[in-house]
Short mmCIF file of C-alpha atoms and ligand atoms in Angstrom, two decimals:
data_model
loop_
_atom_site.label_atom_id
_atom_site.label_comp_id
_atom_site.label_asym_id
_atom_site.label_seq_id
_atom_site.Cartn_x
_atom_site.Cartn_y
_atom_site.Cartn_z
CA MET A 1 21.53 -31.65 21.20
CA ASP A 2 21.65 -29.82 24.52
CA ILE A 3 18.91 -27.54 25.46
CA LYS A 4 19.37 -24.77 27.98
CA LEU A 5 17.32 -21.82 29.27
CA ARG A 6 19.08 -18.69 29.88
CA GLU A 7 18.32 -14.92 30.20
CA ILE A 8 19.18 -13.32 26.90
CA ALA A 9 19.64 -9.80 25.55
CA PRO A 10 18.93 -10.47 21.82
CA LEU A 11 20.97 -7.44 20.48
CA ARG A 12 23.93 -8.31 22.52
CA VAL A 13 24.04 -12.19 22.52
CA GLN A 14 27.19 -13.85 21.18
CA THR A 15 25.84 -16.81 19.18
CA ALA A 16 26.02 -18.29 15.75
CA LEU A 17 22.30 -18.05 14.98
CA LEU A 18 19.55 -15.95 16.78
CA ALA A 19 16.00 -17.20 16.09
CA VAL A 20 13.18 -14.81 16.51
CA PRO A 21 9.71 -15.98 15.99
CA VAL A 22 7.08 -13.69 14.55
CA THR A 23 3.45 -13.42 13.74
CA ASP A 24 2.20 -11.88 10.70
CA LYS A 25 1.35 -8.77 12.60
CA GLY A 26 4.62 -8.79 14.48
CA LEU A 27 6.66 -7.92 11.39
CA GLY A 28 8.21 -4.57 11.69
CA GLU A 29 7.00 -4.26 15.46
CA GLY A 30 8.87 -4.93 18.87
CA LEU A 31 12.28 -6.92 18.70
CA VAL A 32 11.98 -7.28 14.81
CA ARG A 33 12.06 -3.44 14.71
CA ARG A 34 14.91 -3.16 17.20
CA LEU A 35 16.89 -5.66 15.23
CA ASP A 36 16.22 -3.76 11.93
CA ARG A 37 17.60 -0.71 13.51
CA GLN A 38 20.90 -2.62 14.70
CA LEU A 39 21.35 -3.96 11.19
CA LYS A 40 20.55 -0.34 9.70
CA GLY A 41 17.51 -1.32 7.95
CA LYS A 42 18.84 -4.33 6.18
CA LEU A 43 16.30 -6.67 7.91
CA ASN A 44 13.26 -4.85 6.55
CA ALA A 45 14.67 -4.64 3.28
CA LEU A 46 15.17 -8.37 3.05
CA VAL A 47 11.67 -8.86 4.13
CA LYS A 48 10.25 -6.74 1.39
CA ARG A 49 12.51 -8.12 -1.19
CA SER A 50 11.92 -11.85 -0.42
CA GLY A 51 8.16 -11.26 0.25
CA PHE A 52 8.45 -12.68 3.88
CA THR A 53 5.01 -12.79 5.42
CA ALA A 54 5.83 -14.79 8.59
CA ARG A 55 3.67 -17.58 7.16
CA ARG A 56 3.94 -20.80 9.43
CA GLY A 57 6.49 -22.94 8.50
CA THR A 58 8.50 -20.31 6.62
CA SER A 59 11.51 -18.38 7.69
CA LEU A 60 13.97 -15.87 6.90
CA LEU A 61 17.59 -16.10 7.30
CA VAL A 62 19.90 -13.05 7.43
CA ALA A 63 23.66 -12.83 7.90
CA THR A 64 24.57 -9.76 10.05
CA HIS A 65 28.19 -9.42 8.85
CA GLY A 66 29.34 -8.01 12.27
CA ALA A 67 26.69 -5.51 12.70
CA MET A 68 25.53 -7.57 15.81
CA ALA A 69 27.00 -10.02 18.07
CA ALA A 70 24.90 -12.89 16.71
CA GLY A 71 26.13 -14.19 13.32
CA HIS A 72 22.70 -14.75 11.73
CA VAL A 73 19.41 -13.76 12.61
CA LEU A 74 16.39 -16.10 11.57
CA LEU A 75 13.04 -14.82 11.34
CA VAL A 76 10.56 -17.64 12.05
CA GLY A 77 7.29 -17.31 10.85
CA LEU A 78 4.30 -18.31 13.24
CA GLY A 79 1.51 -17.35 11.01
CA LYS A 80 -1.65 -16.30 12.87
CA HIS A 81 -0.62 -18.24 15.85
CA GLU A 82 -3.34 -16.77 17.95
CA GLU A 83 -5.83 -19.39 17.16
CA ASP A 84 -3.38 -22.47 17.57
CA GLY A 85 -2.32 -24.54 20.76
CA PRO A 86 1.19 -25.60 21.10
CA HIS A 87 1.74 -27.07 17.86
CA VAL A 88 2.84 -23.70 16.04
CA TRP A 89 5.66 -23.72 18.72
CA ARG A 90 6.91 -27.01 17.82
CA VAL A 91 7.30 -26.36 14.18
CA ALA A 92 8.91 -23.10 14.91
CA GLY A 93 11.53 -24.93 17.30
CA ALA A 94 12.03 -27.54 14.48
CA GLY A 95 12.49 -25.01 11.88
CA ALA A 96 14.90 -22.83 13.81
CA VAL A 97 17.13 -26.12 14.23
CA LYS A 98 16.89 -26.99 10.63
CA GLU A 99 17.96 -23.40 9.63
CA ALA A 100 20.74 -23.40 12.15
CA GLY A 101 22.08 -26.79 10.58
CA ARG A 102 22.06 -25.26 7.16
CA VAL A 103 24.93 -22.62 8.13
CA TRP A 104 26.59 -25.10 10.52
CA ALA A 105 25.77 -23.25 13.74
CA ASP A 106 27.40 -24.64 16.89
CA GLU A 107 25.02 -22.86 19.04
CA ALA A 108 21.51 -21.13 18.53
CA VAL A 109 19.54 -18.95 20.70
CA PHE A 110 15.72 -19.23 20.31
CA MET A 111 14.16 -16.07 21.60
CA LEU A 112 10.86 -16.78 23.60
CA PRO A 113 8.48 -13.78 23.36
CA PRO A 114 7.92 -11.95 26.44
CA ASP A 115 4.57 -13.15 26.85
CA GLN A 116 5.05 -16.66 25.82
CA GLN A 117 7.68 -17.52 28.32
CA THR A 118 5.52 -20.76 29.48
CA GLU A 119 5.91 -24.15 30.15
CA ALA A 120 3.61 -25.09 27.05
CA VAL A 121 5.60 -23.07 24.64
CA VAL A 122 9.01 -24.26 26.18
CA GLY A 123 7.95 -27.70 25.91
CA ALA A 124 6.69 -27.51 22.43
CA VAL A 125 9.73 -25.58 21.21
CA ALA A 126 11.98 -28.05 22.97
CA GLU A 127 10.24 -30.87 21.48
CA GLY A 128 10.00 -29.55 18.13
CA ALA A 129 13.80 -28.84 18.12
CA LEU A 130 14.78 -32.23 19.39
CA LEU A 131 12.32 -33.93 16.89
CA ASN A 132 14.13 -32.19 13.95
CA THR A 133 17.62 -33.65 15.06
CA TYR A 134 16.37 -37.32 14.64
CA ARG A 135 18.34 -39.21 11.90
CA PHE A 136 18.69 -42.99 11.07
CA THR A 137 22.26 -43.19 9.82
CA LYS A 138 23.31 -46.53 11.14
CA TYR A 139 23.32 -48.15 7.73
CA ARG A 140 25.41 -45.27 6.07
CA SER A 141 29.05 -45.79 5.70
CA ASN A 142 29.67 -41.97 5.21
CA ASP A 143 27.87 -38.73 4.96
CA LYS A 144 26.61 -38.92 8.50
CA ARG A 145 27.56 -35.38 9.31
CA THR A 146 24.69 -32.75 10.11
CA GLY A 147 25.15 -29.18 10.89
CA GLN A 148 22.99 -29.67 13.79
CA PRO A 149 23.91 -27.20 16.69
CA ARG A 150 25.40 -28.78 19.83
CA THR A 151 23.29 -26.27 22.18
CA LEU A 152 19.73 -24.67 21.52
CA VAL A 153 19.40 -21.79 24.22
CA LEU A 154 16.09 -20.83 24.72
CA GLY A 155 16.11 -17.19 25.65
CA ARG A 156 14.24 -15.70 28.34
CA THR A 157 13.97 -12.00 28.93
CA ALA A 158 12.80 -12.16 32.56
CA SER A 159 15.09 -13.26 35.47
CA GLY A 160 13.90 -15.29 38.53
CA SER A 161 13.21 -19.05 38.72
CA SER A 162 12.87 -21.05 35.57
CA ALA A 163 12.51 -24.44 37.40
CA ALA A 164 8.88 -25.08 35.84
CA LEU A 165 10.18 -24.08 32.55
CA THR A 166 13.43 -26.50 32.72
CA ARG A 167 11.17 -29.50 34.17
CA ALA A 168 8.87 -28.77 30.60
CA ALA A 169 12.01 -28.96 28.63
CA LYS A 170 12.84 -32.13 30.29
CA ARG A 171 9.69 -33.68 29.87
CA ALA A 172 9.94 -32.67 26.18
CA ARG A 173 13.25 -34.71 25.88
CA LEU A 174 11.81 -37.69 27.45
CA ALA A 175 8.83 -37.57 25.03
CA VAL A 176 11.22 -37.34 22.17
CA SER A 177 13.23 -40.29 23.28
CA GLY A 178 10.18 -42.23 23.35
CA VAL A 179 9.33 -41.17 19.79
CA CYS A 180 12.70 -41.83 18.38
CA LEU A 181 12.87 -45.24 19.81
CA ALA A 182 9.84 -45.91 17.85
CA ARG A 183 11.16 -44.48 14.75
CA ASP A 184 14.47 -46.56 15.16
CA LEU A 185 12.17 -49.69 15.42
CA VAL A 186 10.17 -49.05 12.46
CA ASN A 187 13.06 -47.86 10.24
CA GLU A 188 15.09 -51.05 10.99
CA PRO A 189 15.23 -53.41 8.16
CA PRO A 190 12.66 -56.12 8.21
CA SER A 191 15.02 -59.14 8.15
CA THR A 192 16.61 -57.85 11.53
CA ALA A 193 13.56 -56.33 13.15
CA THR A 194 11.92 -59.67 13.59
CA ALA A 195 9.58 -60.38 16.34
CA SER A 196 12.26 -61.66 18.58
CA TYR A 197 14.30 -58.56 17.80
CA LEU A 198 11.26 -56.32 18.92
CA SER A 199 11.30 -58.53 21.96
CA GLU A 200 14.87 -57.91 22.88
CA GLN A 201 14.47 -54.30 22.00
CA ALA A 202 11.43 -53.96 24.40
CA ARG A 203 13.34 -55.84 27.11
CA ALA A 204 16.39 -53.49 26.56
CA HIS A 205 14.71 -50.20 26.47
CA CYS A 206 11.60 -50.72 28.96
CA ARG A 207 13.31 -50.62 32.25
CA GLY A 208 13.19 -48.84 35.49
CA GLU A 209 11.01 -48.53 38.59
CA GLY A 210 7.46 -50.24 38.13
CA LEU A 211 7.89 -51.53 34.68
CA LYS A 212 8.15 -55.19 33.70
CA VAL A 213 8.36 -56.88 30.16
CA GLU A 214 7.65 -60.45 29.86
CA VAL A 215 7.94 -62.21 26.72
CA TRP A 216 5.79 -65.25 25.38
CA GLY A 217 7.42 -67.62 22.94
CA LYS A 218 5.68 -69.94 20.68
CA ARG A 219 5.10 -72.69 23.20
CA LYS A 220 3.32 -70.21 25.65
CA ILE A 221 1.38 -68.67 22.66
CA GLU A 222 -0.02 -72.02 22.00
CA GLN A 223 -0.72 -72.49 25.64
CA MET A 224 -2.86 -69.21 25.89
CA LYS A 225 -4.72 -70.18 22.70
CA LEU A 226 -3.72 -67.11 20.45
CA ALA A 227 -5.07 -68.36 17.68
CA GLY A 228 -4.71 -65.28 15.54
CA LEU A 229 -1.22 -64.82 16.02
CA LEU A 230 -0.58 -68.62 15.27
CA ALA A 231 -2.57 -68.39 12.08
CA VAL A 232 -0.73 -65.51 10.74
CA ASN A 233 2.52 -66.69 11.90
CA GLN A 234 1.99 -70.27 9.87
CA GLY A 235 3.64 -68.86 6.87
CA SER A 236 6.83 -67.67 8.48
CA ARG A 237 10.06 -69.24 9.52
CA GLU A 238 10.25 -66.97 12.40
CA GLU A 239 8.69 -67.74 15.43
CA PRO A 240 6.14 -65.36 16.86
CA ARG A 241 6.25 -63.50 20.23
CA PHE A 242 3.54 -61.93 22.41
CA ILE A 243 5.25 -58.87 24.53
CA TYR A 244 3.52 -58.10 27.78
CA MET A 245 4.39 -55.15 29.54
CA ARG A 246 2.96 -53.41 32.52
CA TYR A 247 3.73 -50.31 34.53
CA LYS A 248 2.76 -50.00 38.03
CA PRO A 249 2.98 -46.40 39.74
CA LYS A 250 4.17 -46.04 43.29
CA GLY A 251 0.93 -45.16 44.63
CA ARG A 252 -2.45 -46.57 44.26
CA PRO A 253 -3.12 -45.90 40.49
CA GLN A 254 -6.29 -44.02 39.53
CA LYS A 255 -6.72 -45.96 36.50
CA LYS A 256 -5.74 -48.92 34.31
CA VAL A 257 -5.19 -48.27 30.80
CA ALA A 258 -4.28 -51.04 28.12
CA LEU A 259 -2.17 -50.01 24.96
CA ILE A 260 -2.29 -52.46 22.20
CA GLY A 261 0.13 -52.30 18.96
CA LYS A 262 0.04 -53.95 15.90
CA GLY A 263 3.35 -55.87 15.29
CA ILE A 264 3.54 -57.35 11.80
CA THR A 265 7.56 -56.89 11.16
CA PHE A 266 7.03 -57.25 7.66
CA ASP A 267 3.58 -57.44 5.53
CA SER A 268 3.92 -59.42 2.38
CA GLY A 269 0.08 -60.18 2.25
CA GLY A 270 0.81 -63.81 2.96
CA LEU A 271 -0.94 -66.18 0.17
CA SER A 272 -2.86 -63.26 -0.52
CA LEU A 273 0.42 -61.79 -1.71
CA LYS A 274 0.78 -57.84 -2.20
CA PRO A 275 2.18 -56.59 -5.40
CA ALA A 276 5.84 -55.49 -5.48
CA ARG A 277 5.38 -51.97 -5.01
CA SER A 278 3.00 -52.20 -2.15
CA MET A 279 5.56 -54.05 -0.36
CA GLU A 280 8.43 -51.64 -0.43
CA THR A 281 7.48 -49.98 2.93
CA MET A 282 5.77 -52.92 4.84
CA LYS A 283 8.45 -52.82 7.48
CA LEU A 284 6.20 -49.96 8.74
CA ASP A 285 3.38 -52.53 9.57
CA MET A 286 4.85 -52.67 13.35
CA ALA A 287 4.52 -48.99 13.82
CA GLY A 288 1.67 -49.45 16.23
CA ALA A 289 3.86 -51.93 18.26
CA ALA A 290 6.78 -49.40 17.94
CA ALA A 291 4.79 -46.52 19.42
CA VAL A 292 3.59 -48.67 22.33
CA ILE A 293 7.14 -49.76 23.19
CA GLY A 294 8.12 -46.21 22.89
CA VAL A 295 5.37 -45.21 25.19
CA MET A 296 6.12 -47.72 27.74
CA SER A 297 10.06 -46.96 27.69
CA VAL A 298 9.44 -43.63 29.24
CA LEU A 299 6.83 -44.35 31.93
CA PRO A 300 9.11 -44.97 34.93
CA GLU A 301 10.60 -41.60 34.28
CA LEU A 302 7.34 -39.67 33.39
CA ALA A 303 5.73 -41.50 36.20
CA PRO A 304 2.02 -40.99 35.49
CA ASN A 305 -0.23 -42.05 38.30
CA VAL A 306 -1.88 -44.80 36.01
CA GLU A 307 -1.28 -48.61 35.60
CA VAL A 308 -0.38 -49.14 32.09
CA LEU A 309 -0.32 -52.45 29.97
CA GLY A 310 1.16 -52.55 26.80
CA LEU A 311 0.49 -55.59 24.59
CA VAL A 312 2.15 -56.65 21.51
CA PRO A 313 1.42 -59.35 19.31
CA THR A 314 4.19 -59.85 16.90
CA THR A 315 5.09 -61.91 13.68
CA ASP A 316 5.78 -61.26 10.12
CA ASN A 317 3.31 -62.27 7.31
CA LEU A 318 4.79 -64.53 4.91
CA PRO A 319 3.54 -67.13 2.37
CA ASP A 320 5.80 -70.27 3.29
CA GLY A 321 4.52 -73.76 2.68
CA GLY A 322 2.55 -73.88 5.97
CA ALA A 323 0.91 -70.68 5.55
CA GLN A 324 -2.83 -70.19 6.38
CA LYS A 325 -5.18 -69.98 3.25
CA PRO A 326 -8.24 -67.98 2.30
CA GLY A 327 -11.21 -70.30 3.39
CA ASP A 328 -9.09 -71.32 6.55
CA VAL A 329 -11.26 -70.69 10.09
CA ILE A 330 -9.88 -69.55 13.29
CA ARG A 331 -11.26 -70.09 16.57
CA TYR A 332 -10.72 -67.40 19.09
CA LEU A 333 -10.43 -67.15 22.94
CA ASN A 334 -13.70 -65.49 23.25
CA GLY A 335 -15.55 -68.16 21.25
CA LYS A 336 -15.81 -66.20 18.06
CA THR A 337 -15.00 -67.93 14.87
CA VAL A 338 -13.48 -65.95 12.05
CA GLU A 339 -13.14 -67.04 7.94
CA VAL A 340 -10.00 -65.84 6.70
CA MET A 341 -10.89 -64.67 3.11
CA ASN A 342 -7.85 -62.62 2.60
CA THR A 343 -4.47 -63.30 4.48
CA ASP A 344 -3.68 -59.65 3.77
CA ALA A 345 -6.16 -58.48 6.28
CA GLU A 346 -3.67 -60.01 9.06
CA GLY A 347 -3.55 -57.17 11.42
CA ARG A 348 -7.06 -57.68 12.61
CA LEU A 349 -6.26 -61.35 13.12
CA ILE A 350 -3.40 -60.60 15.75
CA LEU A 351 -5.02 -57.72 17.38
CA ALA A 352 -8.22 -59.80 18.14
CA ASP A 353 -6.24 -61.97 20.50
CA ALA A 354 -4.58 -59.24 22.07
CA LEU A 355 -7.84 -57.17 22.66
CA VAL A 356 -9.58 -60.21 24.28
CA LEU A 357 -6.70 -60.75 26.48
CA ALA A 358 -6.71 -56.82 27.36
CA ALA A 359 -10.55 -56.74 27.89
CA ARG A 360 -9.97 -59.60 30.54
CA GLU A 361 -7.75 -57.35 32.62
CA LYS A 362 -10.82 -55.07 32.97
CA PRO A 363 -9.13 -51.84 32.14
CA ASP A 364 -10.61 -48.49 32.29
CA CYS A 365 -10.06 -48.22 28.72
CA MET A 366 -7.89 -49.74 26.13
CA ILE A 367 -6.37 -48.23 22.79
CA ASN A 368 -4.77 -50.26 19.95
CA LEU A 369 -2.71 -48.73 17.32
CA ALA A 370 -2.40 -50.28 14.14
CA THR A 371 -1.29 -49.74 10.35
CA LEU A 372 -4.33 -51.42 9.55
CA THR A 373 -5.92 -50.36 6.17
CA GLY A 374 -4.72 -48.60 2.91
CA ALA A 375 -8.70 -47.70 2.94
CA CYS A 376 -7.97 -45.38 5.93
CA ILE A 377 -4.87 -43.77 3.76
CA VAL A 378 -7.58 -43.08 1.03
CA ALA A 379 -9.90 -41.67 3.41
CA LEU A 380 -7.65 -39.38 5.30
CA GLY A 381 -4.35 -39.06 3.78
CA ASN A 382 -0.99 -39.34 5.28
CA GLU A 383 -1.11 -36.78 7.83
CA LEU A 384 -4.27 -37.82 9.99
CA ALA A 385 -5.10 -40.95 11.74
CA GLY A 386 -8.59 -42.54 11.72
CA LEU A 387 -9.98 -42.89 15.24
CA PHE A 388 -12.85 -45.12 16.11
CA SER A 389 -14.23 -45.73 19.47
CA ASN A 390 -17.11 -47.09 21.33
CA ASP A 391 -16.96 -44.38 23.84
CA ALA A 392 -17.47 -40.55 23.36
CA GLU A 393 -15.38 -39.41 26.15
CA LEU A 394 -12.24 -41.45 25.20
CA ALA A 395 -12.50 -40.30 21.69
CA GLY A 396 -12.90 -36.80 22.66
CA ARG A 397 -9.92 -36.67 24.98
CA LEU A 398 -7.55 -38.55 22.22
CA VAL A 399 -8.58 -35.97 19.78
CA GLU A 400 -7.68 -33.34 22.33
CA CYS A 401 -4.35 -34.93 23.25
CA GLY A 402 -3.50 -35.44 19.50
CA ARG A 403 -4.22 -31.67 18.73
CA ASP A 404 -1.84 -30.69 21.54
CA ALA A 405 0.71 -33.14 20.10
CA GLY A 406 0.52 -31.90 16.60
CA GLU A 407 -0.55 -35.46 15.72
CA GLY A 408 -4.10 -35.19 14.00
CA LEU A 409 -6.91 -37.82 14.81
CA TRP A 410 -10.04 -37.90 12.98
CA GLN A 411 -12.82 -39.85 14.31
CA LEU A 412 -14.71 -42.24 11.70
CA PRO A 413 -17.90 -44.13 12.59
CA LEU A 414 -18.24 -47.50 13.75
CA ALA A 415 -21.18 -47.78 11.24
CA ALA A 416 -23.61 -50.35 11.94
CA GLU A 417 -24.60 -50.28 8.38
CA TYR A 418 -21.49 -52.00 7.43
CA ARG A 419 -21.82 -54.84 9.99
CA GLU A 420 -23.40 -57.08 7.44
CA ASP A 421 -20.19 -56.86 5.28
CA ILE A 422 -18.22 -58.80 7.65
CA LYS A 423 -21.00 -61.56 7.98
CA SER A 424 -19.51 -65.13 6.81
CA HIS A 425 -21.58 -68.44 5.53
CA VAL A 426 -19.10 -70.50 7.41
CA ALA A 427 -17.96 -68.87 10.67
CA ASP A 428 -19.37 -66.16 12.74
CA ILE A 429 -17.39 -63.25 10.82
CA LYS A 430 -14.85 -63.01 8.18
CA ASN A 431 -11.86 -60.87 8.05
CA VAL A 432 -12.65 -58.87 5.02
CA GLY A 433 -15.64 -56.64 4.19
CA GLY A 434 -15.58 -56.85 0.58
CA GLY A 435 -17.33 -53.52 0.25
CA SER A 436 -15.55 -50.08 -0.02
CA ALA A 437 -15.85 -49.00 3.67
CA GLY A 438 -12.45 -50.70 4.45
CA ALA A 439 -11.28 -48.79 7.33
CA ILE A 440 -14.45 -49.18 9.02
CA THR A 441 -15.06 -52.68 8.59
CA ALA A 442 -11.86 -53.53 9.86
CA ALA A 443 -12.74 -51.41 13.03
CA LEU A 444 -16.13 -53.36 13.20
CA PHE A 445 -13.87 -56.55 13.09
CA LEU A 446 -12.02 -55.40 15.99
CA GLN A 447 -15.03 -54.19 17.81
CA GLU A 448 -16.18 -57.90 18.04
CA PHE A 449 -13.31 -58.76 20.43
CA VAL A 450 -13.53 -55.86 23.15
CA SER A 451 -16.52 -56.69 25.01
CA ASP A 452 -17.86 -53.82 26.90
CA VAL A 453 -14.55 -52.10 27.66
CA PRO A 454 -14.19 -48.61 26.59
CA TRP A 455 -12.09 -48.73 23.68
CA ALA A 456 -10.34 -46.65 20.64
CA HIS A 457 -8.67 -47.94 17.73
CA LEU A 458 -6.23 -45.65 15.90
CA ASP A 459 -5.49 -46.59 12.38
CA ILE A 460 -2.21 -44.98 11.64
CA ALA A 461 -1.54 -46.74 8.21
CA GLY A 462 -1.16 -43.11 6.82
CA PRO A 463 0.84 -40.89 9.57
CA ALA A 464 3.41 -43.82 10.75
CA PHE A 465 5.43 -43.64 7.85
CA ALA A 466 6.64 -40.20 6.21
CA GLY A 467 7.21 -40.55 2.44
CA LYS A 468 9.39 -37.31 2.39
CA ASP A 469 11.35 -35.41 4.83
CA GLN A 470 9.48 -33.22 7.26
CA VAL A 471 10.57 -30.39 9.54
CA THR A 472 9.76 -32.63 12.66
CA CYS A 473 10.83 -35.69 10.97
CA PRO A 474 13.04 -37.19 7.99
CA LYS A 475 11.63 -39.57 5.63
CA GLY A 476 10.56 -43.11 7.13
CA GLY A 477 9.05 -44.02 10.48
CA THR A 478 7.28 -41.06 12.40
CA GLY A 479 6.71 -42.46 15.97
CA PHE A 480 3.24 -41.29 15.41
CA GLY A 481 1.19 -41.75 18.35
CA VAL A 482 3.81 -41.71 21.13
CA ARG A 483 3.27 -37.90 22.26
CA THR A 484 -0.65 -38.28 21.69
CA LEU A 485 -0.82 -41.26 24.40
CA LEU A 486 1.79 -39.54 26.64
CA ASN A 487 -0.29 -36.42 26.90
CA LEU A 488 -3.41 -38.73 27.71
CA LEU A 489 -1.52 -40.56 30.30
CA SER A 490 0.08 -37.51 32.03
CA GLY A 491 -3.34 -36.08 32.27
CA MET A 492 -5.17 -38.86 33.88
N1 BES B 1 -0.29 -53.28 6.61
C1 BES B 1 -1.57 -53.08 5.64
C2 BES B 1 -2.17 -51.99 5.67
C3 BES B 1 -1.19 -50.66 4.92
C4 BES B 1 -1.34 -50.38 3.81
C5 BES B 1 -0.44 -49.94 5.84
C6 BES B 1 -0.50 -49.30 3.28
C7 BES B 1 0.23 -49.10 5.40
C8 BES B 1 0.14 -48.68 4.16
C9 BES B 1 -2.52 -54.21 6.05
O1 BES B 1 -2.31 -55.32 6.56
C10 BES B 1 -3.26 -54.66 4.76
O2 BES B 1 -2.69 -55.27 4.04
N2 BES B 1 -4.66 -54.14 4.51
C11 BES B 1 -5.29 -54.36 3.49
C12 BES B 1 -6.77 -55.02 3.70
C13 BES B 1 -7.62 -55.72 2.62
C14 BES B 1 -6.81 -57.04 2.39
C15 BES B 1 -8.89 -55.72 3.29
C16 BES B 1 -5.35 -53.21 2.46
O3 BES B 1 -5.45 -52.21 3.04
O4 BES B 1 -5.30 -53.35 1.36
MN1 MN B 2 -1.69 -56.76 5.18
ZN1 ZN B 3 -0.49 -55.41 7.68
#
């Protein structure tokens, strides 16, 4: 879908669908009133009849039957948007494209209110619109058609330069390309999306000025003594990989950030086997890796003035004959030993290696993304990711970037009260808590490997995968985290 900015006279514009965002107070005022007059009172009558109150996420579609040049008018509810940041505009853009698709509109115009013709609003509307168009249809033999418009025009009322607004729309397209790459990687079936597939995809998509991808095979992983990754991989017939990406900006970078993604390409639980129902969506277990690859893929074009490392340990977690066993002990690079009590707590085992490597690079901060615990879903549901951090400023910045991105992060404590839960009789620590604070004990486990580097852990087990269609994302991989991280990096 193309996105264009154009000066638009809404009552005269020839287009298949004219989308008009309205707040709860805006009904019956301004443009809505003028449209109603043009439509001889039919618009307000329909608003009354349908009970449309401009609640956020709702819309009202009206056919104009020749009373106007536009074929349809769509009122897009913003709710009481005064309190909100850009996310309400993202949802509005997505809703407009969705409704345009329902009437097979080849082109739609989204009218930007005169006081909202800013970069933030244009960026958010464009982003929402583009996010809505994502589909994963490569395995469908038919029924691939959608009514998606070919062009979405963002309608301005003022003339004059729109260069900054055009840049904002371009930036939105770039961010969405990172999100869609992450979604594709998650949605790909697990027997295709293996560790070597992820590596090839990283190589193919992470190109451009300043960006380098290195892929370590099993031999190199052994040489580097990545004991956690090797332990989890023991039960698999697929070789593990460790993907090491590095982006260096042109000038002297202000900061260095390390991003680490959990890349379990399928989580059967290993010998601590999951029940069948819990395995159905376990191709999602590399969503952290997918988000990191998605972010890295857009850095050459986004060109933030930050050095960014992207680290992805990847393997599947299967119970073949050589599989690691409950009771086994792993010795890590930083000297710590871990007793594996449950082979289904495998994410933290492979992340530990990557955190130790990342910490050695002495970055200003490091952030890992992982579909780590079912317990985090119990705590926060599917809309919010758990955020754990040893650094209040980093945590605060992430929450803010998440809010702007429409990706909710909720901080949970690295509560020392539960540190005892991961003590082992045999080794320094064990890989499960045993108590009920599962998301917290997993985070406490990771903390053992971060030294004193400012660090944040995002447990994205809930929001990484949509169980049902949403306006900004169809059922399946969501690409959660990509836009939050891009916000963070571009603001550094
Ligand atoms: N990949 C799972 C966590 C998960 C569960 C992600 C559901 C998305 C949806 C992780 O490897 C896992 O199995 N965690 C266990 C930990 C337990 C054994 C301590 C869990 O949450 O049950
Ligand atoms: Mn698991
Ligand atoms: Zn897992």
